[in-house]
Short mmCIF file of C-alpha atoms in Angstrom, two decimals:
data_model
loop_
_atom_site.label_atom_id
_atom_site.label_comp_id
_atom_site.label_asym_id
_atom_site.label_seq_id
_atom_site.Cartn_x
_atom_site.Cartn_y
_atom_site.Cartn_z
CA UNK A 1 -16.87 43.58 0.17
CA UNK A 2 -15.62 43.98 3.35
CA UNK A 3 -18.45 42.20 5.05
CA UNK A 4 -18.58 39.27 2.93
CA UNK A 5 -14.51 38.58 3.37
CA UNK A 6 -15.24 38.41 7.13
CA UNK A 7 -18.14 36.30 6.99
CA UNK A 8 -16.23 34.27 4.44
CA UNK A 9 -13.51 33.97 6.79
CA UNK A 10 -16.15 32.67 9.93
CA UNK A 11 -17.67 29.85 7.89
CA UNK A 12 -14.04 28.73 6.92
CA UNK A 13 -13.57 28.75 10.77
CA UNK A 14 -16.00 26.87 11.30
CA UNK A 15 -15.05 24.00 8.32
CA UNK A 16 -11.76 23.83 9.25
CA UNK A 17 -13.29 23.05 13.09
CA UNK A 18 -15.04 20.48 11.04
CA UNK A 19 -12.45 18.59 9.11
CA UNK A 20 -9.02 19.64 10.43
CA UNK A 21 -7.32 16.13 10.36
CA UNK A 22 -7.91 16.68 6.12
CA UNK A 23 -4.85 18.23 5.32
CA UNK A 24 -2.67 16.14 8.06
CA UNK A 25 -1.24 12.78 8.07
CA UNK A 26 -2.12 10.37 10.86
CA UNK A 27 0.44 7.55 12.20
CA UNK A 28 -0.10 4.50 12.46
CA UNK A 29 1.87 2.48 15.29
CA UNK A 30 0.32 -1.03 16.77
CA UNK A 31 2.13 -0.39 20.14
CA UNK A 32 1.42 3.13 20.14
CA UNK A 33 -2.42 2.88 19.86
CA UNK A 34 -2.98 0.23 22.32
CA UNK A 35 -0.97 2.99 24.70
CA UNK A 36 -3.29 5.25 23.69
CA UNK A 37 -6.80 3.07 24.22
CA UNK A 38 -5.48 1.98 27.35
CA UNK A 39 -4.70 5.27 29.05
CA UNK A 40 -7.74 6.50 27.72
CA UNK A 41 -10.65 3.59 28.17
CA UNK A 42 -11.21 4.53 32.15
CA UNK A 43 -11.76 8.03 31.02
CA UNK A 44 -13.90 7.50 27.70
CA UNK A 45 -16.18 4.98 30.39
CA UNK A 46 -16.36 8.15 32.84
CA UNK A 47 -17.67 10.16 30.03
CA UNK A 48 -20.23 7.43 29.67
CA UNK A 49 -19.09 6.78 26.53
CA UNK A 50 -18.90 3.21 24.82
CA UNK A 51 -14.70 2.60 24.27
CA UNK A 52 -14.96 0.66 21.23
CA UNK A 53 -16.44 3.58 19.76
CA UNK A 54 -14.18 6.36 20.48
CA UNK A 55 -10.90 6.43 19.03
CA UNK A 56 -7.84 8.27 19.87
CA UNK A 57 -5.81 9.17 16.71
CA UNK A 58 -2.24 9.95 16.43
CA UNK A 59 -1.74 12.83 13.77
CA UNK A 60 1.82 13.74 12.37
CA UNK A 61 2.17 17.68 13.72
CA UNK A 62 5.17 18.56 15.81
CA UNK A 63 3.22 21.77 17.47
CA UNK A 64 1.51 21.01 20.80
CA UNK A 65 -2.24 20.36 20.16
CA UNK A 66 -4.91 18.02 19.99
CA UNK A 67 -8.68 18.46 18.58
CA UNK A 68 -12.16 16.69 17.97
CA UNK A 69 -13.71 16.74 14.52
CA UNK A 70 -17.08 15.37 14.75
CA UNK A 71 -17.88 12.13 15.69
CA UNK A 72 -16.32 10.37 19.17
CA UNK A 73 -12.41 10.68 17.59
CA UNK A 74 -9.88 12.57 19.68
CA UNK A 75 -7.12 13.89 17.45
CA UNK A 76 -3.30 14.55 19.31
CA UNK A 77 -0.41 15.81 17.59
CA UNK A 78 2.76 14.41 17.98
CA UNK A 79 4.05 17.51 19.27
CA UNK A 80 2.10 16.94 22.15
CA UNK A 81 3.11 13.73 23.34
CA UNK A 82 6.64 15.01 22.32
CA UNK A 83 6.42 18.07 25.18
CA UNK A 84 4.92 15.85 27.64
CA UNK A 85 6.52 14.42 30.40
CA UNK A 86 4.06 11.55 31.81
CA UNK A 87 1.37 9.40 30.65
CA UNK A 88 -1.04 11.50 33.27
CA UNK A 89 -0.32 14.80 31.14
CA UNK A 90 -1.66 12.90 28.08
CA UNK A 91 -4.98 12.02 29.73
CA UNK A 92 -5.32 15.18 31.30
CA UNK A 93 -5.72 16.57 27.70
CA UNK A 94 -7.55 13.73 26.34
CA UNK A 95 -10.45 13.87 29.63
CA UNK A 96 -10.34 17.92 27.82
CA UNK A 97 -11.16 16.55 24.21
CA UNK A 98 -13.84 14.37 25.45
CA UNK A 99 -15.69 17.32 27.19
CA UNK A 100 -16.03 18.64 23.48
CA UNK A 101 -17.02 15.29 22.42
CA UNK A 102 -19.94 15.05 25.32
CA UNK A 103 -20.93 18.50 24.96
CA UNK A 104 -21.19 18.04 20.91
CA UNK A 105 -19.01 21.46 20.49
CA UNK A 106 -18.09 20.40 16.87
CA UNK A 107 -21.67 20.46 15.76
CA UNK A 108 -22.49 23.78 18.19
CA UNK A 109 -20.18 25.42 16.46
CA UNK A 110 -22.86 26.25 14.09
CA UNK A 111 -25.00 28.10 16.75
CA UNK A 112 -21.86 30.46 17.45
CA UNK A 113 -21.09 31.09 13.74
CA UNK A 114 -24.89 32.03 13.43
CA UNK A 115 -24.95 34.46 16.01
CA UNK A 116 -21.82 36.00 14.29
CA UNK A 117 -23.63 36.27 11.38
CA UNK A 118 -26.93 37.67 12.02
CA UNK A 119 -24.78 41.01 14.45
CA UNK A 120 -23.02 41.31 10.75
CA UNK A 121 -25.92 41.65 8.99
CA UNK A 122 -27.96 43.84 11.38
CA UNK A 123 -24.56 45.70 11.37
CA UNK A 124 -24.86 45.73 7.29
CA UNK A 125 -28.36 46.77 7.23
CA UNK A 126 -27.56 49.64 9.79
CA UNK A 127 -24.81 51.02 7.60
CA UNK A 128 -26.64 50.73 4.48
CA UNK A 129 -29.45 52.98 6.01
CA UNK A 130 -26.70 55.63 7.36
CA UNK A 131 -25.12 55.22 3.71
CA UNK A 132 -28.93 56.16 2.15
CA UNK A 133 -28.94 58.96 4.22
CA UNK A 134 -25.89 60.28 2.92
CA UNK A 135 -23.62 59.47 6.16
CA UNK A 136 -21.05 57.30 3.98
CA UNK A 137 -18.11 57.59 6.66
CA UNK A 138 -20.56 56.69 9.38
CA UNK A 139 -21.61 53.69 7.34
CA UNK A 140 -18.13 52.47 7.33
CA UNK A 141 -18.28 52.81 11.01
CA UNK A 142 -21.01 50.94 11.82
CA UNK A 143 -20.17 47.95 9.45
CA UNK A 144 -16.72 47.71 10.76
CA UNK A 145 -18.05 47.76 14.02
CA UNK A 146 -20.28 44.93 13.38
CA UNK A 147 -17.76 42.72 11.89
CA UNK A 148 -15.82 43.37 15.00
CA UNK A 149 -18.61 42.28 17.62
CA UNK A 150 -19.14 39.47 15.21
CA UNK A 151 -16.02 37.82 15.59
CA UNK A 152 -16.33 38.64 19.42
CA UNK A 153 -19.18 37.42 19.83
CA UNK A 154 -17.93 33.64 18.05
CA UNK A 155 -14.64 33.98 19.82
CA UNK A 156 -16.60 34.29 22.88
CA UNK A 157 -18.56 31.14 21.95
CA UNK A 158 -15.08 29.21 21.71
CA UNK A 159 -14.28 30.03 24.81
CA UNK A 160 -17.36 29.30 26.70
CA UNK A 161 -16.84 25.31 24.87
CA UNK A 162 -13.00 25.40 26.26
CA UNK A 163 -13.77 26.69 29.84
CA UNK A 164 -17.11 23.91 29.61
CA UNK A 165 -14.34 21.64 28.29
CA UNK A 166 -12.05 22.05 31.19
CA UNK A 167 -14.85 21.51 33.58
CA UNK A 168 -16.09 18.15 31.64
CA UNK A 169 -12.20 16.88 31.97
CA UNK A 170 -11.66 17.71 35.57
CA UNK A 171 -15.24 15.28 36.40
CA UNK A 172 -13.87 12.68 33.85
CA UNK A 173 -10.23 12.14 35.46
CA UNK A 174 -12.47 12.32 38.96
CA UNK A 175 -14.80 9.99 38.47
CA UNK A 176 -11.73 7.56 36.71
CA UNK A 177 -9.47 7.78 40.28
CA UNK A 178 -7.07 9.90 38.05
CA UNK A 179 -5.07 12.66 39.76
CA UNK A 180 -6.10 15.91 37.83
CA UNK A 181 -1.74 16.90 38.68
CA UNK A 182 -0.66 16.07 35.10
CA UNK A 183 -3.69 18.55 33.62
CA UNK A 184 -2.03 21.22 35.69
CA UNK A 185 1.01 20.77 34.50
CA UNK A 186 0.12 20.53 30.91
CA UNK A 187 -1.46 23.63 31.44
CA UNK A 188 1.26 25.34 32.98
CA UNK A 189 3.59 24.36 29.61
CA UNK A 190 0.58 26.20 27.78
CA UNK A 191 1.25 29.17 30.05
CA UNK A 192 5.28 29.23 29.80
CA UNK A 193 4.90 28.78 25.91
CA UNK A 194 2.37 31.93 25.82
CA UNK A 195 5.20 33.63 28.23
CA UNK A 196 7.54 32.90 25.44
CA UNK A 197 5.92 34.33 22.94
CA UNK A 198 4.94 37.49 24.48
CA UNK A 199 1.11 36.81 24.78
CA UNK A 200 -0.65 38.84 27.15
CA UNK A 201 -2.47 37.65 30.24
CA UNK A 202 -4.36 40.33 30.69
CA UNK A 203 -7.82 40.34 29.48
CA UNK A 204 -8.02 43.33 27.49
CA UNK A 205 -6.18 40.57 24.74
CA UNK A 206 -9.37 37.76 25.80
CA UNK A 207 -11.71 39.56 23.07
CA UNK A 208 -9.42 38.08 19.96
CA UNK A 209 -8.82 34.86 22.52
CA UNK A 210 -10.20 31.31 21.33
CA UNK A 211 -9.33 30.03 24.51
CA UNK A 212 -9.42 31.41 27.97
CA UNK A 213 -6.10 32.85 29.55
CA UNK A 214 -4.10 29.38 30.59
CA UNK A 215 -3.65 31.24 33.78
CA UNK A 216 -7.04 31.36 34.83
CA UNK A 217 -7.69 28.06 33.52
CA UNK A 218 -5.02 26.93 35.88
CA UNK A 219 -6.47 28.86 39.07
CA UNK A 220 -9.99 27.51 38.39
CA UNK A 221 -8.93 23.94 37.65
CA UNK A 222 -6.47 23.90 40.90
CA UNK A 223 -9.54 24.95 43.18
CA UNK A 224 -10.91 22.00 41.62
CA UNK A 225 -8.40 19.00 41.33
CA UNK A 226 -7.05 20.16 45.11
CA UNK A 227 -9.87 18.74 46.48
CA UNK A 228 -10.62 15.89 44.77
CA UNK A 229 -10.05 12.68 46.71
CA UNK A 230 -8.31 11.47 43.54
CA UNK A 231 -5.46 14.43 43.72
CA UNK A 232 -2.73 12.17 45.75
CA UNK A 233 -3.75 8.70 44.12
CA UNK A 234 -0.64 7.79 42.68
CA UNK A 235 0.31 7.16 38.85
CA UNK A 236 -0.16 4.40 36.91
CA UNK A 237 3.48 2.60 36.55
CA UNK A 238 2.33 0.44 33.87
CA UNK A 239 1.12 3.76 31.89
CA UNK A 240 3.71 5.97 32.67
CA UNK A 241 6.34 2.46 31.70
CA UNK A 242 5.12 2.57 28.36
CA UNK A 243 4.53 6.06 27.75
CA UNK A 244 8.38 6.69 28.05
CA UNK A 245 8.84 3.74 25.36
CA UNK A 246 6.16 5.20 23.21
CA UNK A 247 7.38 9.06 23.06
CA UNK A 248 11.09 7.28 22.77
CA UNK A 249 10.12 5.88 20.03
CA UNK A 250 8.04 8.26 18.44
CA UNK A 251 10.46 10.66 18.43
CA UNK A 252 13.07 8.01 16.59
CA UNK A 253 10.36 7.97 14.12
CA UNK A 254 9.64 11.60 13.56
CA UNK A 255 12.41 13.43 14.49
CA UNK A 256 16.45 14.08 12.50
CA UNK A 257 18.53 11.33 14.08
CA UNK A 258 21.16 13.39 14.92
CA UNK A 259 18.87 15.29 17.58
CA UNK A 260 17.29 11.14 18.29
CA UNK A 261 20.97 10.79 19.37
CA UNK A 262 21.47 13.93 21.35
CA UNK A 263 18.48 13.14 23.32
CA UNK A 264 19.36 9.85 23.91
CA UNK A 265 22.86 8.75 23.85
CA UNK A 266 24.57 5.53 23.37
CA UNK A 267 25.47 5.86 27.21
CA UNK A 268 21.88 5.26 27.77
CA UNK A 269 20.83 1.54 27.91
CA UNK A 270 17.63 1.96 29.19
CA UNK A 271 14.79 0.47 26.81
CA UNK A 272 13.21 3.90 25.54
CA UNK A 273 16.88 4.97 24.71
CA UNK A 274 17.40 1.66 22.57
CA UNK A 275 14.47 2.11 21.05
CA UNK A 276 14.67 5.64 19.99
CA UNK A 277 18.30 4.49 19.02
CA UNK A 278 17.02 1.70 16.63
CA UNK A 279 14.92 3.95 14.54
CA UNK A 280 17.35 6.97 14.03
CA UNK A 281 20.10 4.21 13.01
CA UNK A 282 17.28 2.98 10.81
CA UNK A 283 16.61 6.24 9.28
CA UNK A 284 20.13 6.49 8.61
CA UNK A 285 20.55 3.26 6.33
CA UNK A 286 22.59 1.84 9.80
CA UNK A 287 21.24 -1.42 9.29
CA UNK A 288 23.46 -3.46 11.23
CA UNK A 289 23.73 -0.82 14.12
CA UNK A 290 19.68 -0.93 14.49
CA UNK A 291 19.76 -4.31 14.44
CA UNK A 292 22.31 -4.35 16.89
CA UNK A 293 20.33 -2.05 19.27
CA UNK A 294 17.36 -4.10 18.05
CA UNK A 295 18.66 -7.78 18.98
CA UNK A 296 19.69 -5.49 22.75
CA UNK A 297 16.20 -4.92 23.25
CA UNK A 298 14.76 -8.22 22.01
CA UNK A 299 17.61 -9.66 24.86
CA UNK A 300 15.87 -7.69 27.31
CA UNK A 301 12.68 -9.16 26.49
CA UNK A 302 12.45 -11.98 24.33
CA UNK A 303 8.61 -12.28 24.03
CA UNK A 304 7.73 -8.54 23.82
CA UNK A 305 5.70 -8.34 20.31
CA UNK A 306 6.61 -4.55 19.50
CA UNK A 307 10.52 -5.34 19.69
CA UNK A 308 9.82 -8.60 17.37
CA UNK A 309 7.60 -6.30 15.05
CA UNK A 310 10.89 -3.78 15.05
CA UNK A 311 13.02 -5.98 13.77
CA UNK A 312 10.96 -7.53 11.27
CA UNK A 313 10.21 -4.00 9.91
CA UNK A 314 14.36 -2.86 9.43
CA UNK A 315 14.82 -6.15 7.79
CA UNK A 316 12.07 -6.33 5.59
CA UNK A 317 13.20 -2.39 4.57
CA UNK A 318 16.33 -2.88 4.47
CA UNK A 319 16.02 -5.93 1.52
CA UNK A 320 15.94 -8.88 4.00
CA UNK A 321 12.16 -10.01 3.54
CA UNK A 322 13.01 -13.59 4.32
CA UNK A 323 14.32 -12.91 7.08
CA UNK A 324 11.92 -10.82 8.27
CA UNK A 325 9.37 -13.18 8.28
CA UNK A 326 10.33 -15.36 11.23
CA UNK A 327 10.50 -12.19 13.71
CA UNK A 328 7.01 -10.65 12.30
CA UNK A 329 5.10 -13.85 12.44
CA UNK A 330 6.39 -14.41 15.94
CA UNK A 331 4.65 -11.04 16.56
CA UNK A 332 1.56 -11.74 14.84
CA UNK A 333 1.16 -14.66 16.93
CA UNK A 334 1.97 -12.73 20.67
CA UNK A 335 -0.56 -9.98 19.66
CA UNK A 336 -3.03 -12.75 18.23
CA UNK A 337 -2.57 -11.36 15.21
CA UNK A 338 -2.84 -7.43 15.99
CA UNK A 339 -3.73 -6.00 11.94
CA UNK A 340 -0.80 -3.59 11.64
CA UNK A 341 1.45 -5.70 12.51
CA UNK A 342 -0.26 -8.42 10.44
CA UNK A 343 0.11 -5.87 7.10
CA UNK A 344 3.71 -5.95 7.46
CA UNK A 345 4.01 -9.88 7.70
CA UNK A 346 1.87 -10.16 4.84
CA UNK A 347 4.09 -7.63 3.14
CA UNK A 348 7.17 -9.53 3.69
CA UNK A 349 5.78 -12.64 2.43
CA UNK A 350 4.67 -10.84 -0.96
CA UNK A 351 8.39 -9.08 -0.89
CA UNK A 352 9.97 -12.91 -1.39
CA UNK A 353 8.71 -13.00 -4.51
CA UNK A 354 7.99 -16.75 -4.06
CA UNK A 355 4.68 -17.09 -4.64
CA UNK A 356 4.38 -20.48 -1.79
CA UNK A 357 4.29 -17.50 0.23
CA UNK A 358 1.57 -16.04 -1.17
CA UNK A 359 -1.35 -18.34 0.32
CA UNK A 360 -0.06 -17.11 3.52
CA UNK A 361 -0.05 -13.47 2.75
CA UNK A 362 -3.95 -13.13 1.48
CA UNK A 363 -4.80 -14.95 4.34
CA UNK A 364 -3.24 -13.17 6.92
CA UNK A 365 -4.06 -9.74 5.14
CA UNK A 366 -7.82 -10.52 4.87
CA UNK A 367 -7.72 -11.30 8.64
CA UNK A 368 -5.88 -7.76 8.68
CA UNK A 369 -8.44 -5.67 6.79
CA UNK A 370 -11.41 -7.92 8.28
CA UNK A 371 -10.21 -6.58 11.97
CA UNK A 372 -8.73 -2.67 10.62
CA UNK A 373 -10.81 -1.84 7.22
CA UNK A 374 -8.99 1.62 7.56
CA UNK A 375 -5.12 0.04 6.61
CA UNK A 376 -5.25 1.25 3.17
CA UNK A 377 -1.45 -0.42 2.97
CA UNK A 378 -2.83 -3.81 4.38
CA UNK A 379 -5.61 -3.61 0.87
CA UNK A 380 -3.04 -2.16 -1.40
CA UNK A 381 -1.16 -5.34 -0.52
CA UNK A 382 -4.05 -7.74 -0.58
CA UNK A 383 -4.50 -5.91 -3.72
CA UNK A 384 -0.88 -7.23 -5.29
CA UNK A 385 -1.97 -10.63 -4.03
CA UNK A 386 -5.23 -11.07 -6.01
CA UNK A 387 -3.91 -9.60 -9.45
CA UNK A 388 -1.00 -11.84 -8.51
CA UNK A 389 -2.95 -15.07 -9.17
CA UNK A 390 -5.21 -13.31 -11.71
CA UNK A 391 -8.34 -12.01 -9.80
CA UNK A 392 -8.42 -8.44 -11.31
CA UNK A 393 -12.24 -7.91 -10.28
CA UNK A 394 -11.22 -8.38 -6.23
CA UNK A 395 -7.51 -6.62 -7.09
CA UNK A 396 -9.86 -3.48 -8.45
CA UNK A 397 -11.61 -3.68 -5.37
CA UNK A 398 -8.73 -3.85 -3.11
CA UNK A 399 -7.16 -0.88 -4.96
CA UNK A 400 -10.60 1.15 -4.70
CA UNK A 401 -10.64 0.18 -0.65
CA UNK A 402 -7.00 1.72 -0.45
CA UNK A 403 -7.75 4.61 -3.07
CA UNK A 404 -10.70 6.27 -1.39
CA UNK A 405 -8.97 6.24 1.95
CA UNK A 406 -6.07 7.81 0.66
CA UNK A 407 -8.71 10.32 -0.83
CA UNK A 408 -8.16 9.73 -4.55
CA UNK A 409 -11.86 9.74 -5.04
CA UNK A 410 -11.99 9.78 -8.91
CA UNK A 411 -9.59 6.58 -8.99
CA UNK A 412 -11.81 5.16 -6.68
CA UNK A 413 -15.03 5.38 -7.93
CA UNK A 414 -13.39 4.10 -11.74
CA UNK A 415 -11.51 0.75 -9.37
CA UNK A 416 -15.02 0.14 -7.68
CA UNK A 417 -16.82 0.15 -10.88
CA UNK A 418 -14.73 -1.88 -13.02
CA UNK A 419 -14.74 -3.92 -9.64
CA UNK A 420 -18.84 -4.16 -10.07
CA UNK A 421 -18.57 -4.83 -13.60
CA UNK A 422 -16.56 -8.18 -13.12
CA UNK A 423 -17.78 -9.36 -10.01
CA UNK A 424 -21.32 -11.89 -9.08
CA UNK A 425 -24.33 -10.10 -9.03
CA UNK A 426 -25.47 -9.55 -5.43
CA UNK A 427 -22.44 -11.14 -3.88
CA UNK A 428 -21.40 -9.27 -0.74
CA UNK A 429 -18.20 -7.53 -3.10
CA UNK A 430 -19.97 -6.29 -5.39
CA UNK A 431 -22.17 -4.45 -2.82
CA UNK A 432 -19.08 -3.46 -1.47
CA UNK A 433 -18.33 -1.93 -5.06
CA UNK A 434 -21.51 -0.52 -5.01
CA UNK A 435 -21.23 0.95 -1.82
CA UNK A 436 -17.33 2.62 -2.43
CA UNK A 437 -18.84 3.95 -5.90
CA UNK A 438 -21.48 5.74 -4.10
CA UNK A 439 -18.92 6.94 -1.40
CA UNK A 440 -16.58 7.95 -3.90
CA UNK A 441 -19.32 10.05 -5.31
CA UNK A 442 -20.53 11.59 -2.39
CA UNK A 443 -17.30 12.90 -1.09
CA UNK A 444 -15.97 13.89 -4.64
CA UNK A 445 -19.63 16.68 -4.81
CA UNK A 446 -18.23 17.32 -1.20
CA UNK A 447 -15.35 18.64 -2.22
CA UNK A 448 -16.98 20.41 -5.49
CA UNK A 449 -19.30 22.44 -3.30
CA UNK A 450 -16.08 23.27 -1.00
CA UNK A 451 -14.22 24.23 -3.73
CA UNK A 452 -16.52 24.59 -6.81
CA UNK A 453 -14.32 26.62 -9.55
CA UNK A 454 -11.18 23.86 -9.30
CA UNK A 455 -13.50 21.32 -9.64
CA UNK A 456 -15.45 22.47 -12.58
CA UNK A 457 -11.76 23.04 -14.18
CA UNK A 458 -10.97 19.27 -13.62
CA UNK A 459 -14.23 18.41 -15.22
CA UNK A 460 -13.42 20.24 -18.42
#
């Protein structure tokens, strides 16, 4: 039994290595994701990669961490861009992420869980033979032993990926004119957080290790970065300008506004401190206080889209819709109509309640979902709009869109087929039901083979 709990244990490795961004939720910020696809385009075109293919996602974890789960999507917790200190730190871990992506470690992590697995069944056979031949303790041994160099042996594999990783990021950030300093230092707040909590160095501890020690990964890379003719190019002030607005702000978002507040104080005027400011007063039903800080900021710059979209969003959740709508359209138009910030105009003009404003709102939401089909707010609201004027089939449909991105599968696949039911024949949304019904489907026996005893419950 043994054997199999061990083996059980690799393959669930290797699924959660597979789908890890599952069981997390992923924010969603217009300013914050341009950041992100700006700092990172130079290195996703050194990778030789196409940009409007990768993405870089934004996933709601405060420990320090960032992953790829099949496909060309780099995963960061917020945790990480919470413990760094510049915009070059950021892409020093993102140039890592895209050495897994190149080197297609996701879907090699099969060949490392299969080596695992055949030692542990030689390992089985062997101690089934000494077990035969009456040697029961020694059979023990030499299963246990197996299980052991099993796990080695894919351990092992994960770190031969991360050290290949390293190497892939240090030629990405080269080859972009990107000083490789930040990916020391991000390496070096690995190493003090290991010193912290008492992990060894030494490698006698490397055989249970994932990665490599940070410290070697720090002597290696230094050799490396040292003499790279991009190692004194300076930093990006346009990156590192926005990457103190966009961790500001993030951690207004994320974080208790009383430590918002410690961390940046009213004596602080500077933009990232109103920002951050804004959103804790927010959180704290301070409406007139963030709008306060808000208006500050607009003052500073009166055409910046991200402090229009700001204040649209406290009044429009703070009751205020119609008011809202002058500051959010303004934004809509400076981004040329960027689809987050799009959802939440169309949002306020459905929260009037007048439905003159309600033209407006499906047409600026199906320019939303048209650009972004992942908004699953932006459909739910396009969604209001059509049942609004009495289009149920295309308010099914909008409600399926929204339902099987939100992974409520069984609701989806019942919206897209009462969507099919009612709409033309062969017009392009009801292949679109057709095509959500089969999704549906197809991830709901995903799930069934992942987890086949719940699901046959449900069924009965």
């Amino acid at each position: 039994m043994r054997f199999f709990s061990h083996i059980a244990a690799i393959l669930a490795l290797a699924i959660f290595a597979a789908q890890p961004a599952a069981a997390q939720s992923i924010l969603r910020d217009a300013e914050t994701e341009a950041f992100l696809d700006d700092i990172s385009k130079p290195l996703i075109e050194a990778a030789g990669l196409e940009p409007n293919n990768v993405d870089v996602i934004l996933i709601n974890d405060p420990s320090i961490n960032a992953f790829v789960a099949g496909g060309q999507a780099v995963y960061i917790h917020s945790g990480l861009i919470d413990a760094a200190d510049t915009a070059n730190e950021v892409q020093g871990v993102i140039a890592h992420e895209l050495g897994h992506v190149t080197g297609g470690h996701v879907i090699r992590i099969g060949e490392g869980y299969q080596t695992a697995a055949n030692i542990s069944i030689l390992s089985l056979l062997a101690g089934i033979g000494a077990a035969l031949a009456g040697g029961g303790e020694a059979a023990m041994g030499i299963i246990a032993a197996g299980q052991q160099a099993a796990m080695g042996k894919f351990l092992a594999f994960s770190r031969t990926q991360e050290a290949s990783a390293d190497a892939a990021g240090a030629e990405y950030l080269s080859k972009a004119g990107i000083t490789g300093k930040g990916s020391l230092a991000f390496f070096g707040k690995l190493l003090n957080q290991e010193f912290r909590r008492g992990i060894s160095q030494k490698d006698e501890s490397g055989f249970y290790r994932t990665h490599p020690l940070s410290g070697d990964r720090i002597a290696k890379l230094s050799e490396v970065y040292e003499r790279d003719p991009a190692w004194d190019a300076p930093l990006n002030q346009k990156w590192e300008t926005n990457f103190a607005r966009v961790k500001a702000k993030l951690e207004g978002y994320v974080a208790d506004p009383e430590a918002t507040l410690r961390d940046y104080p009213e004596s602080d005027t500077s933009i990232p401190a109103l920002y951050a400011r804004a959103y804790a007063y927010h959180k704290d039903a301070l409406v007139e206080r963030a709008l306060e800080t808000t208006d500050a900021l607009i003052a500073k710059a009166p055409e910046d889209p991200y402090f229009l979209e700001l204040k649209g969003q406290v009044l429009l959740e703070s009751g205020r819709p119609e008011e809202a709508i002058v500051p959010l359209r303004k934004a809509v138009d400076l981004t040329r109509a960027e689809p987050l910030i799009a959802s939440s105009l169309g949002h306020a003009l459905i929260a009037t309640e007048d439905k003159a404003n309600f033209e407006e709102a499906e047409q600026v939401l199906r320019a939303a979902v048209g650009r972004d089909r992942y908004n699953p707010f932006a459909w739910y609201q396009l969604g209001v709009v059509y049942a609004a004027r009495g289009d149920m089939a295309r308010a099914r449909l909008a409600s399926a869109e929204q339902q099987v991105m939100r992974r409520q599968y069984p609701l989806a696949l019942r919206s897209a087929q009462a969507a099919e039911a009612q709409l033309p024949y062969g017009s392009p949304d009801w292949l679109r039901a057709q095509d959500i019904a089969m999704e549906a489907r197809a991830l709901m026996e995903q799930m069934c083979e992942m987890d086949r005893a719940n699901c046959d419950k449900r069924r009965r």
